[in-house]
Short mmCIF file of C-alpha atoms and ligand atoms in Angstrom, two decimals:
data_model
loop_
_atom_site.label_atom_id
_atom_site.label_comp_id
_atom_site.label_asym_id
_atom_site.label_seq_id
_atom_site.Cartn_x
_atom_site.Cartn_y
_atom_site.Cartn_z
CA MET A 1 0.00 0.00 0.00
CA ALA A 2 1.30 3.46 -0.95
CA HIS A 3 1.01 4.96 2.49
CA GLU A 4 3.43 2.40 3.94
CA THR A 5 6.26 4.27 2.24
CA LEU A 6 5.32 7.60 3.81
CA GLU A 7 7.42 8.91 6.66
CA GLU A 8 5.33 9.23 9.86
CA MET A 9 4.21 12.84 10.30
CA LYS A 10 4.96 14.86 13.38
CA VAL A 11 3.47 18.34 13.70
CA THR A 12 4.04 20.31 16.90
CA PRO A 13 4.78 24.03 17.37
CA TRP A 14 8.47 23.06 17.66
CA GLU A 15 8.88 20.29 15.14
CA VAL A 16 7.38 19.46 11.77
CA SER A 17 8.63 16.29 10.10
CA GLY A 18 7.50 13.46 7.88
CA ASP A 19 4.85 13.60 5.17
CA VAL A 20 2.13 15.93 6.40
CA ASP A 21 -1.34 14.55 5.78
CA TYR A 22 -3.41 17.71 6.20
CA GLY A 23 -6.74 15.89 6.23
CA ARG A 24 -5.62 13.70 9.11
CA LEU A 25 -4.05 16.64 10.91
CA MET A 26 -7.24 18.68 10.67
CA GLU A 27 -9.15 15.77 12.14
CA GLN A 28 -6.60 15.29 14.94
CA PHE A 29 -6.61 18.99 15.79
CA GLY A 30 -10.41 19.25 15.45
CA VAL A 31 -10.40 22.26 13.13
CA GLU A 32 -12.89 23.20 10.39
CA PRO A 33 -11.96 23.00 6.70
CA LEU A 34 -11.82 26.41 5.04
CA THR A 35 -14.70 26.72 2.58
CA ARG A 36 -14.89 28.55 -0.75
CA ASN A 37 -17.68 30.61 0.77
CA LEU A 38 -15.40 31.95 3.53
CA GLU A 39 -12.60 32.62 1.04
CA GLU A 40 -15.04 34.59 -1.07
CA LYS A 41 -16.25 36.57 1.91
CA ILE A 42 -12.69 37.63 2.73
CA ALA A 43 -12.13 38.52 -0.92
CA GLN A 44 -15.32 40.58 -0.97
CA HIS A 45 -14.05 42.75 1.87
CA ALA A 46 -10.55 42.95 0.42
CA GLY A 47 -11.69 43.74 -3.11
CA PHE A 48 -9.71 40.80 -4.53
CA MET A 49 -8.89 37.23 -3.68
CA HIS A 50 -5.32 36.86 -2.46
CA MET A 51 -3.23 34.33 -4.35
CA GLN A 52 -2.82 32.32 -1.14
CA LEU A 53 -6.60 31.95 -0.89
CA ARG A 54 -7.04 31.14 -4.59
CA ARG A 55 -4.36 28.46 -4.35
CA GLY A 56 -5.63 26.78 -1.20
CA VAL A 57 -2.62 27.72 0.94
CA TYR A 58 -5.07 28.20 3.80
CA ILE A 59 -6.77 24.96 4.61
CA SER A 60 -8.63 25.26 7.88
CA HIS A 61 -9.91 27.62 10.55
CA ARG A 62 -11.58 28.02 13.88
CA ASP A 63 -14.45 30.50 14.13
CA LEU A 64 -13.34 32.54 11.12
CA ASP A 65 -17.02 32.79 10.12
CA TRP A 66 -17.82 34.36 13.50
CA TRP A 67 -14.90 36.83 13.24
CA LEU A 68 -16.13 37.90 9.79
CA LYS A 69 -19.68 38.31 11.05
CA GLU A 70 -18.46 40.53 13.89
CA TYR A 71 -16.71 42.71 11.33
CA GLU A 72 -19.81 42.76 9.15
CA LYS A 73 -21.86 43.94 12.13
CA GLY A 74 -19.58 46.97 12.22
CA ASN A 75 -17.49 45.79 15.17
CA LYS A 76 -13.78 46.37 15.40
CA VAL A 77 -11.64 43.26 14.77
CA GLY A 78 -7.95 42.56 15.38
CA LEU A 79 -5.14 40.38 14.07
CA TYR A 80 -2.34 38.56 15.86
CA THR A 81 0.66 36.62 14.64
CA GLY A 82 4.29 36.12 15.65
CA ARG A 83 7.79 34.85 15.18
CA GLY A 84 10.16 32.82 17.31
CA PRO A 85 13.53 34.49 16.60
CA SER A 86 15.80 31.45 16.36
CA GLY A 87 17.68 32.41 13.20
CA ASN A 88 17.16 34.19 9.92
CA VAL A 89 13.72 34.40 8.40
CA HIS A 90 12.97 32.07 5.47
CA LEU A 91 10.36 32.24 2.72
CA GLY A 92 7.96 29.95 4.64
CA HIS A 93 7.70 32.48 7.47
CA LEU A 94 6.82 35.22 5.01
CA LEU A 95 3.69 33.43 3.79
CA PRO A 96 1.48 34.26 6.84
CA TRP A 97 3.01 37.73 7.13
CA PHE A 98 2.17 38.67 3.54
CA PHE A 99 -1.30 37.38 4.26
CA CYS A 100 -1.53 39.53 7.41
CA LYS A 101 -0.76 42.58 5.28
CA TYR A 102 -3.68 41.66 3.01
CA LEU A 103 -6.02 41.15 5.98
CA GLN A 104 -4.82 44.31 7.71
CA ASP A 105 -5.71 46.37 4.63
CA ALA A 106 -9.00 44.56 4.06
CA PHE A 107 -10.32 44.82 7.61
CA ASP A 108 -8.54 47.98 8.74
CA ALA A 109 -7.27 45.88 11.61
CA ASP A 110 -4.47 46.37 14.11
CA LEU A 111 -1.89 43.60 14.02
CA TYR A 112 -0.18 42.54 17.23
CA PHE A 113 3.10 40.86 16.32
CA GLN A 114 4.78 38.86 19.08
CA MET A 115 8.54 38.14 19.03
CA THR A 116 9.10 35.16 21.31
CA ASP A 117 12.77 35.51 22.25
CA ASP A 118 11.90 33.71 25.52
CA GLU A 119 10.39 30.71 23.68
CA LYS A 120 13.38 30.17 21.44
CA PHE A 121 15.79 30.44 24.37
CA LEU A 122 13.80 27.99 26.49
CA PHE A 123 13.13 25.42 23.78
CA ASN A 124 16.51 25.38 22.09
CA ASP A 125 19.57 24.07 23.92
CA ASN A 126 21.90 25.72 21.46
CA LEU A 127 20.62 29.28 21.75
CA GLU A 128 21.65 31.84 24.33
CA LEU A 129 19.14 34.47 25.42
CA GLU A 130 21.37 37.26 24.07
CA GLN A 131 21.20 35.61 20.64
CA THR A 132 17.40 35.37 20.50
CA ILE A 133 17.11 38.98 21.73
CA ALA A 134 19.47 40.19 19.00
CA LEU A 135 17.58 38.15 16.38
CA THR A 136 14.29 39.69 17.48
CA TYR A 137 15.16 43.04 15.98
CA GLU A 138 16.80 41.56 12.89
CA ASN A 139 13.66 39.46 12.26
CA ALA A 140 11.42 42.48 12.86
CA LEU A 141 12.99 44.06 9.76
CA ASP A 142 11.57 41.18 7.72
CA VAL A 143 8.14 41.70 9.20
CA ILE A 144 8.22 45.38 8.30
CA ALA A 145 9.50 44.60 4.79
CA CYS A 146 6.21 42.76 4.16
CA GLY A 147 4.58 46.18 3.79
CA LEU A 148 2.57 46.41 7.02
CA ASP A 149 1.07 49.70 8.21
CA PRO A 150 3.17 51.37 10.96
CA GLU A 151 0.06 52.99 12.44
CA LYS A 152 -1.64 49.62 12.86
CA THR A 153 1.22 47.22 13.54
CA HIS A 154 2.56 46.65 17.04
CA ILE A 155 5.69 44.52 17.18
CA PHE A 156 6.87 43.55 20.63
CA SER A 157 9.45 41.35 22.29
CA ASP A 158 8.47 39.12 25.20
CA THR A 159 11.56 40.01 27.21
CA ASP A 160 11.63 43.76 26.47
CA ASN A 161 7.90 44.33 26.89
CA ILE A 162 7.25 41.95 29.75
CA GLY A 163 6.05 44.79 32.00
CA SER A 164 2.84 45.24 30.06
CA LEU A 165 2.41 41.54 29.23
CA TYR A 166 3.04 39.81 32.52
CA ARG A 167 -0.28 40.54 34.18
CA ILE A 168 -2.26 39.04 31.30
CA ALA A 169 0.06 36.01 31.10
CA LEU A 170 -0.34 35.40 34.83
CA LYS A 171 -4.11 35.37 34.50
CA VAL A 172 -3.82 32.85 31.65
CA ALA A 173 -1.37 30.66 33.57
CA LYS A 174 -3.62 30.43 36.60
CA LYS A 175 -6.44 29.02 34.47
CA VAL A 176 -4.40 26.22 32.81
CA THR A 177 -3.57 23.10 34.77
CA TYR A 178 -0.32 21.19 34.32
CA SER A 179 -2.25 18.17 33.17
CA THR A 180 -3.86 20.18 30.34
CA ALA A 181 -0.47 21.59 29.33
CA LYS A 182 0.99 18.07 29.28
CA ALA A 183 -1.89 16.72 27.23
CA VAL A 184 -1.73 19.57 24.69
CA PHE A 185 2.05 19.94 24.36
CA GLY A 186 3.39 16.56 25.46
CA PHE A 187 5.71 17.98 28.12
CA GLN A 188 8.12 15.51 29.78
CA ASP A 189 9.50 15.46 33.32
CA SER A 190 12.93 16.38 31.95
CA ASP A 191 11.65 19.60 30.33
CA ASN A 192 12.71 22.84 31.98
CA ILE A 193 10.00 24.72 33.87
CA GLY A 194 10.30 27.74 31.56
CA MET A 195 8.87 25.61 28.75
CA ILE A 196 5.83 24.82 30.83
CA TRP A 197 5.23 28.51 31.57
CA TYR A 198 5.81 29.71 28.03
CA PRO A 199 2.38 28.81 26.52
CA ALA A 200 0.84 31.43 28.83
CA MET A 201 2.94 34.02 26.98
CA GLN A 202 1.82 32.96 23.52
CA ALA A 203 -1.81 32.74 24.65
CA MET A 204 -1.69 36.14 26.34
CA THR A 205 -1.39 38.08 23.08
CA CYS A 206 -4.86 36.87 22.04
CA PHE A 207 -6.21 39.28 24.68
CA LEU A 208 -3.63 42.06 24.44
CA GLN A 209 -5.59 44.39 22.18
CA SER A 210 -8.74 43.89 24.26
CA VAL A 211 -6.83 44.71 27.45
CA ARG A 212 -5.16 47.78 25.96
CA GLU A 213 -8.34 49.16 24.47
CA GLU A 214 -10.51 48.10 27.41
CA GLU A 215 -13.04 46.54 25.07
CA ASN A 216 -13.56 42.96 23.91
CA ILE A 217 -12.12 42.78 20.38
CA PRO A 218 -12.39 39.61 18.24
CA CYS A 219 -8.90 38.38 17.39
CA LEU A 220 -7.93 36.39 14.27
CA ILE A 221 -4.61 34.56 14.08
CA PRO A 222 -3.15 33.77 10.66
CA ALA A 223 -0.32 31.21 10.97
CA ALA A 224 0.68 27.79 9.68
CA ILE A 225 -1.17 24.93 11.32
CA ASP A 226 1.82 23.98 13.55
CA GLN A 227 0.85 26.72 16.03
CA ASP A 228 -2.66 25.36 16.59
CA PRO A 229 -2.01 23.61 19.96
CA TYR A 230 -1.50 27.02 21.57
CA TRP A 231 -4.93 28.15 20.41
CA ARG A 232 -6.62 24.98 21.57
CA MET A 233 -5.37 25.74 25.06
CA THR A 234 -6.25 29.44 24.82
CA ARG A 235 -9.75 28.85 23.51
CA ASP A 236 -10.48 26.66 26.52
CA ILE A 237 -9.87 29.49 28.96
CA ALA A 238 -10.74 32.64 26.97
CA GLU A 239 -14.34 32.91 28.09
CA LYS A 240 -13.41 32.13 31.68
CA MET A 241 -11.17 35.20 31.48
CA GLY A 242 -14.01 37.28 30.05
CA TYR A 243 -12.72 37.44 26.46
CA TYR A 244 -13.81 36.04 23.12
CA LYS A 245 -12.20 32.84 21.96
CA PRO A 246 -9.48 33.72 19.41
CA SER A 247 -10.21 32.70 15.80
CA GLN A 248 -7.64 31.12 13.52
CA ILE A 249 -6.90 30.63 9.85
CA HIS A 250 -4.31 27.91 9.22
CA ALA A 251 -1.81 27.68 6.36
CA LYS A 252 -0.09 24.67 4.89
CA PHE A 253 3.71 24.58 4.99
CA LEU A 254 5.89 25.84 2.21
CA PRO A 255 8.13 22.84 1.50
CA GLY A 256 11.91 22.97 1.68
CA LEU A 257 14.08 22.50 -1.38
CA ALA A 258 14.79 18.85 -0.55
CA LYS A 259 12.31 16.00 -0.90
CA GLY A 260 9.45 16.14 1.65
CA GLY A 261 9.07 18.19 4.84
CA LYS A 262 8.53 21.90 5.41
CA MET A 263 11.02 24.67 4.81
CA SER A 264 12.98 24.70 8.01
CA ALA A 265 15.84 26.83 9.29
CA SER A 266 17.41 23.72 10.80
CA GLN A 267 18.26 22.56 7.27
CA PRO A 268 19.81 25.77 5.88
CA GLU A 269 20.89 24.23 2.58
CA THR A 270 17.26 23.48 1.75
CA ALA A 271 15.78 26.80 2.90
CA ILE A 272 15.87 30.20 1.21
CA PHE A 273 16.51 32.90 3.78
CA THR A 274 15.58 36.52 3.15
CA THR A 275 19.16 37.41 4.00
CA ASP A 276 20.77 34.94 1.58
CA PRO A 277 22.90 36.61 -1.08
CA PRO A 278 20.61 36.30 -4.14
CA GLY A 279 23.26 34.37 -6.09
CA GLU A 280 23.57 31.82 -3.26
CA ALA A 281 19.80 31.39 -3.11
CA ALA A 282 19.74 30.84 -6.87
CA LYS A 283 22.31 28.06 -6.44
CA LYS A 284 20.14 26.40 -3.79
CA VAL A 285 17.21 26.49 -6.23
CA MET A 286 19.34 24.85 -8.92
CA SER A 287 19.89 21.86 -6.62
CA ALA A 288 16.25 21.57 -5.51
CA TYR A 289 14.28 18.34 -5.61
CA THR A 290 11.92 18.18 -8.59
CA GLY A 291 10.82 14.58 -8.82
CA GLY A 292 12.11 14.69 -12.41
CA ARG A 293 12.86 11.54 -14.38
CA ASP A 294 16.29 9.92 -14.50
CA THR A 295 17.08 10.88 -18.08
CA VAL A 296 16.08 13.65 -20.47
CA LYS A 297 14.72 11.01 -22.83
CA GLU A 298 12.47 9.61 -20.12
CA GLN A 299 11.40 13.12 -19.08
CA ARG A 300 10.43 13.95 -22.67
CA GLU A 301 8.45 10.71 -22.95
CA LYS A 302 6.74 10.57 -19.58
CA GLY A 303 6.73 14.24 -18.57
CA GLY A 304 7.38 15.73 -15.12
CA GLN A 305 5.38 15.36 -11.92
CA PRO A 306 4.37 18.81 -10.65
CA GLU A 307 2.32 17.21 -7.86
CA ILE A 308 5.50 16.07 -6.10
CA CYS A 309 7.85 18.81 -7.33
CA ASN A 310 9.09 21.44 -4.88
CA VAL A 311 10.12 23.81 -7.65
CA TYR A 312 6.54 23.78 -8.89
CA ALA A 313 5.40 24.33 -5.28
CA TYR A 314 7.42 27.55 -5.17
CA TYR A 315 5.74 28.86 -8.30
CA TYR A 316 2.43 27.79 -6.86
CA PHE A 317 2.85 29.32 -3.39
CA LEU A 318 4.81 32.45 -4.16
CA PHE A 319 6.44 33.01 -7.50
CA GLU A 320 3.69 32.80 -10.17
CA GLU A 321 0.78 35.14 -9.54
CA ASP A 322 -0.81 34.55 -12.93
CA ASP A 323 -3.14 31.52 -12.77
CA GLU A 324 -3.06 30.93 -16.53
CA ALA A 325 0.73 31.04 -16.65
CA LEU A 326 0.83 28.55 -13.79
CA MET A 327 -1.53 26.18 -15.62
CA GLU A 328 0.58 26.47 -18.75
CA ARG A 329 3.73 25.65 -16.75
CA GLU A 330 1.99 22.58 -15.35
CA ARG A 331 0.89 21.52 -18.83
CA VAL A 332 4.33 21.80 -20.46
CA CYS A 333 5.90 20.05 -17.49
CA LYS A 334 3.51 17.12 -17.71
CA SER A 335 3.87 16.87 -21.47
CA GLY A 336 7.66 16.70 -21.24
CA GLU A 337 8.16 19.95 -23.20
CA LEU A 338 9.67 21.75 -20.19
CA LEU A 339 12.71 20.14 -18.60
CA CYS A 340 13.52 20.53 -14.91
CA GLY A 341 16.76 22.42 -15.57
CA MET A 342 14.94 25.20 -17.46
CA CYS A 343 12.18 25.36 -14.91
CA LYS A 344 14.70 25.69 -12.05
CA LYS A 345 16.66 28.36 -13.93
CA ASP A 346 13.52 30.42 -14.37
CA LEU A 347 12.65 30.04 -10.68
CA ALA A 348 16.23 30.90 -9.64
CA ASN A 349 15.91 34.18 -11.58
CA ARG A 350 12.60 35.00 -9.94
CA VAL A 351 14.03 34.24 -6.50
CA LYS A 352 16.98 36.55 -7.23
CA ILE A 353 14.67 39.39 -8.25
CA PHE A 354 12.44 38.80 -5.24
CA LEU A 355 15.39 38.82 -2.81
CA ASN A 356 16.93 41.94 -4.33
CA ASN A 357 13.66 43.81 -3.83
CA PHE A 358 12.95 42.36 -0.41
CA GLN A 359 16.45 43.07 0.87
CA GLU A 360 16.15 46.69 -0.24
CA ARG A 361 12.87 47.03 1.71
CA ARG A 362 14.43 45.22 4.66
CA GLU A 363 17.34 47.68 4.83
CA LYS A 364 14.94 50.62 4.64
CA ALA A 365 13.00 49.08 7.53
CA ARG A 366 15.92 49.86 9.88
CA GLU A 367 15.05 53.55 9.63
CA VAL A 368 11.40 53.03 10.58
CA LEU A 369 11.70 50.15 13.05
CA GLU A 370 10.80 52.38 15.99
CA ASP A 371 7.48 53.33 14.36
CA PHE A 372 6.40 49.68 14.43
CA LEU A 373 7.24 48.89 18.04
CA LEU A 374 4.50 48.52 20.64
CA LYS A 375 4.12 51.77 22.56
P1 TYM B 401 8.02 30.47 13.98
O1 TYM B 401 9.06 31.50 14.13
O2 TYM B 401 8.42 29.04 14.03
O3 TYM B 401 7.26 30.70 12.65
C1 TYM B 401 6.74 31.97 12.29
C2 TYM B 401 5.50 31.78 11.43
O4 TYM B 401 5.80 31.09 10.24
C3 TYM B 401 4.98 29.95 10.10
N1 TYM B 401 5.81 28.95 9.38
C4 TYM B 401 5.55 28.56 8.13
N2 TYM B 401 4.55 28.86 7.29
C5 TYM B 401 4.55 28.27 6.08
N3 TYM B 401 5.52 27.41 5.67
C6 TYM B 401 6.56 27.07 6.48
N4 TYM B 401 7.51 26.25 6.05
C7 TYM B 401 6.60 27.66 7.79
N5 TYM B 401 7.44 27.56 8.84
C8 TYM B 401 6.94 28.36 9.80
C9 TYM B 401 4.58 29.57 11.52
O5 TYM B 401 3.39 28.86 11.55
C10 TYM B 401 4.42 30.95 12.12
O6 TYM B 401 3.17 31.49 11.79
N6 TYM B 401 5.78 30.17 18.48
C11 TYM B 401 5.85 30.93 17.24
C12 TYM B 401 5.89 32.43 17.46
C13 TYM B 401 4.54 33.00 17.74
C14 TYM B 401 3.43 32.94 16.86
C15 TYM B 401 2.35 33.59 17.55
C16 TYM B 401 3.25 32.42 15.58
C17 TYM B 401 4.12 33.65 18.86
N7 TYM B 401 2.81 34.01 18.74
C18 TYM B 401 1.13 33.71 16.93
C19 TYM B 401 2.01 32.54 15.00
C20 TYM B 401 0.96 33.18 15.66
C21 TYM B 401 7.04 30.49 16.41
O7 TYM B 401 8.02 30.04 16.92
O8 TYM B 401 6.87 30.73 15.06
#
């Protein structure tokens, strides 16, 4: 049976490995599939359907329909997402942030952006706190380069801003038992006690805007599906704290350049970082996994397999906006007219152009960083 050859999937907020079966994951996590109707509703408010929605990058949600209805009633709504600063930012991280920009514009929403320097220190034996703190501000440049609105974006660091966050986190922590935390996150006796506290920090931000504005504001969290366990825990206690349950919209993972798995900073040769010299990134693309045939002759006869090809996935997720051009690429790949080498070369050029532009915006972000920080 085909599935016997698949590598067992593991999806936690700290590790994603194996072949991710999204259907099974959605069932395990107990989330709702994202419907065309909901995608269209978002598009209606935005004035266009974002490529990530058209292409099914977002697969599931919790209470997105309710969040939209609140907005439609004329109520204020908010957005929340974040980054664990453990290294440089890669293209996978950018997916939800580009999408936040789209939602921020569409719903005129404030975005609370949490930088979890504490999380990455606690969960990673090889990182010192000074390193995650320094990375926080380097990674914030990437967030800003996604084009967010300085008036409506509030980036904060857990360690630097703890004064205004601690009270909310304490109230969360008191409502969650150790047995719930163990069941949700799989904590072991050998884990340090900081790890057990940390989920209160990630949950806390769901209520931050409501606390600051002294009004209950529905919060939507765009992120990849790996972060869902945090929200399961938070949703259990939100109403007990007097707040709405946070809503979520979950993305699939952008794959790495090697066969299988998500793009991950722990395999730097298979990830494209926003700080990679464009020429280096192009070289990584040229050695990407395509699922191509062994010989040119065979490729011409049998055609390529876009459904398992990571190069195609990059066009699909990020680098080909035009739906017709994407379909044409798929057609010529399958027919054997387009060989993998050409297809990679074209992608490598697009990646170079993208990185040149992004890096320019990222450098400019240094000058305006202050404007984006939580006040
Ligand atoms: P982190 O830094 O691991 O990831 C940042 C964001 O990127 C998403 N992501 C991906 N999306 C698509 N394809 C990939 N290959 C990929 N890899 C990562 C993650 O889902 C995340 O949205 N604990 C968090 C920090 C955090 C947070 C949040 C994230 C704090 N509050 C609220 C999301 C929402 C973390 O370490 O993310």
